[in-house]
CSV table of C-alpha atoms in Angstrom, one decimal:
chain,number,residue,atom,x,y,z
A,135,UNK,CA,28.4,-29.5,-19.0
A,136,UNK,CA,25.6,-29.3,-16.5
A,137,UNK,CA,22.3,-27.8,-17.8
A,138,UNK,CA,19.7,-25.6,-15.9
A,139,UNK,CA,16.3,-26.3,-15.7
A,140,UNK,CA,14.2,-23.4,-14.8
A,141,UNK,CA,10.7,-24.5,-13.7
A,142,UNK,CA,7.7,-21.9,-13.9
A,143,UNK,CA,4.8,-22.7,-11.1
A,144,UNK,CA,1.4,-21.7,-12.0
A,145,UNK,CA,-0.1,-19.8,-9.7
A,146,UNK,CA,-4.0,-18.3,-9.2
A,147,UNK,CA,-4.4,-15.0,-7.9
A,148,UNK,CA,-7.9,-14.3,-6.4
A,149,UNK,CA,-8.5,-10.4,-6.5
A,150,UNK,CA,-11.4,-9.1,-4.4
A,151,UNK,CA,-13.0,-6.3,-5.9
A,152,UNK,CA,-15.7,-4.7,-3.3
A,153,UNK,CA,-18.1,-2.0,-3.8
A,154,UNK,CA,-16.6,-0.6,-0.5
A,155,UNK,CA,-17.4,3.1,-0.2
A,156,UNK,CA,-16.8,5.3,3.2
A,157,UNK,CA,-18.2,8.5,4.7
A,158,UNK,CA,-16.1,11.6,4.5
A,159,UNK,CA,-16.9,13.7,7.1
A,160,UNK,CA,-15.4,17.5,6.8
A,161,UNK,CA,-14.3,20.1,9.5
A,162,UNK,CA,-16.0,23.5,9.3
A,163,UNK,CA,-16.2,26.4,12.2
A,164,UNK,CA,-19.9,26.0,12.7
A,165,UNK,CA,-20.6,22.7,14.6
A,166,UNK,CA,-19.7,21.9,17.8
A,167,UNK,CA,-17.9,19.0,18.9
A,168,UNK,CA,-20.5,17.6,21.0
A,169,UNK,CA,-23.0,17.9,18.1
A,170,UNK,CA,-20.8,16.0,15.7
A,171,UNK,CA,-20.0,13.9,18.4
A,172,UNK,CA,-23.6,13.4,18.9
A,173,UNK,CA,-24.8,13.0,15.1
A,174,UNK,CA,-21.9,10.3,14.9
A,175,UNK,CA,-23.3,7.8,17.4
A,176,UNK,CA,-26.9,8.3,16.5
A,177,UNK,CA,-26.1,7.8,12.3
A,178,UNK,CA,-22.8,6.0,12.1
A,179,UNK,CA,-23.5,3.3,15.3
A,180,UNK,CA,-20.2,4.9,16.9
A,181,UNK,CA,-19.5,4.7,20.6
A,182,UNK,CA,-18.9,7.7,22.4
A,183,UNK,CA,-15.3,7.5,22.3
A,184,UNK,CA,-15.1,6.5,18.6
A,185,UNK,CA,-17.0,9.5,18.1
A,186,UNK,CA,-14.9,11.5,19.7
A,187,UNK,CA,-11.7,10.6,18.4
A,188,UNK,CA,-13.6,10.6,14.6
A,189,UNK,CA,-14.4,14.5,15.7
A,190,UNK,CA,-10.8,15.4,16.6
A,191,UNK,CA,-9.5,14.0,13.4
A,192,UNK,CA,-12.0,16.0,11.3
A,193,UNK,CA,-10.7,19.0,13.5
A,194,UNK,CA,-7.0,18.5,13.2
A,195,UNK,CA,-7.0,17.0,10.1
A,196,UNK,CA,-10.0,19.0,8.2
A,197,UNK,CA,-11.4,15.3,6.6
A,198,UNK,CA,-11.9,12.0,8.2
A,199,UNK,CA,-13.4,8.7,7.5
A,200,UNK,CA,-16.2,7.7,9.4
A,201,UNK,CA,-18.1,4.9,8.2
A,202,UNK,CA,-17.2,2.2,5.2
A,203,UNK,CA,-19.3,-0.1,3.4
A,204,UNK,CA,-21.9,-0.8,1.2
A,205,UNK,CA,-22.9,2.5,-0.6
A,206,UNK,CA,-27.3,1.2,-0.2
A,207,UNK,CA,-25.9,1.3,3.8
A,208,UNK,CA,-24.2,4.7,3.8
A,209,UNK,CA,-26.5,6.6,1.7
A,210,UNK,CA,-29.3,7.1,4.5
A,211,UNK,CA,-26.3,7.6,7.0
A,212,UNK,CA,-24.7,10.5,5.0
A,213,UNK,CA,-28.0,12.5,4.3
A,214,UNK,CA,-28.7,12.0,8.1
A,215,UNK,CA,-25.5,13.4,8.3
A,216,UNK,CA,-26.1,16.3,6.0
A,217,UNK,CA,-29.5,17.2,7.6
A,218,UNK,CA,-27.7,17.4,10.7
A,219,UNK,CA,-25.6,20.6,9.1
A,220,UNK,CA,-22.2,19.0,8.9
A,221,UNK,CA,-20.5,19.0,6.0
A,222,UNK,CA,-20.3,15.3,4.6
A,223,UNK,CA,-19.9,12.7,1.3
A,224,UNK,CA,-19.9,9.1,0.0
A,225,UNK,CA,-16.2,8.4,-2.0
């Protein structure tokens, strides 16, 4: 008779939990797309053509996520943001 030895391997798991939060810019029939376009560059540090493509999204897909990180970072972004007129919030 042959026996079967199982063997269990010990194994650490490192989890990384992050604080990371994101700007969720909304779509609404008031601002243009060259303002949003505009407010994006100047209070997220986007290029012009990460700004645009951020401003279609929000149009096509009513939401869009336009800046992650720490929340101390975002929180003078999204009330730039805000002033602006455009309809924004940290999740």
């Amino acid at each position: 008779m042959s026996v079967k030895e199982e063997v269990l391997e010990e194994v650490d798991v490192e989890e990384k939990l992050t604080d990371s939060h994101e700007i969720i810019v909304y779509n609404d029939e008031v601002n243009t797309f060259d303002h949003v376009i505009e407010t994006l560059i100047k209070t997220c540090d986007h290029d012009p053509l990460q700004a645009e493509q951020c401003t279609l999204l929000i149009h096509y897909k009513g939401k869009c996520a336009v800046k992650s990180g720490d929340y101390d970072d975002l929180k003078p972004r999204c009330s730039e943001i805000l002033r602006a007129g455009i309809s924004a919030e940290i999740v």
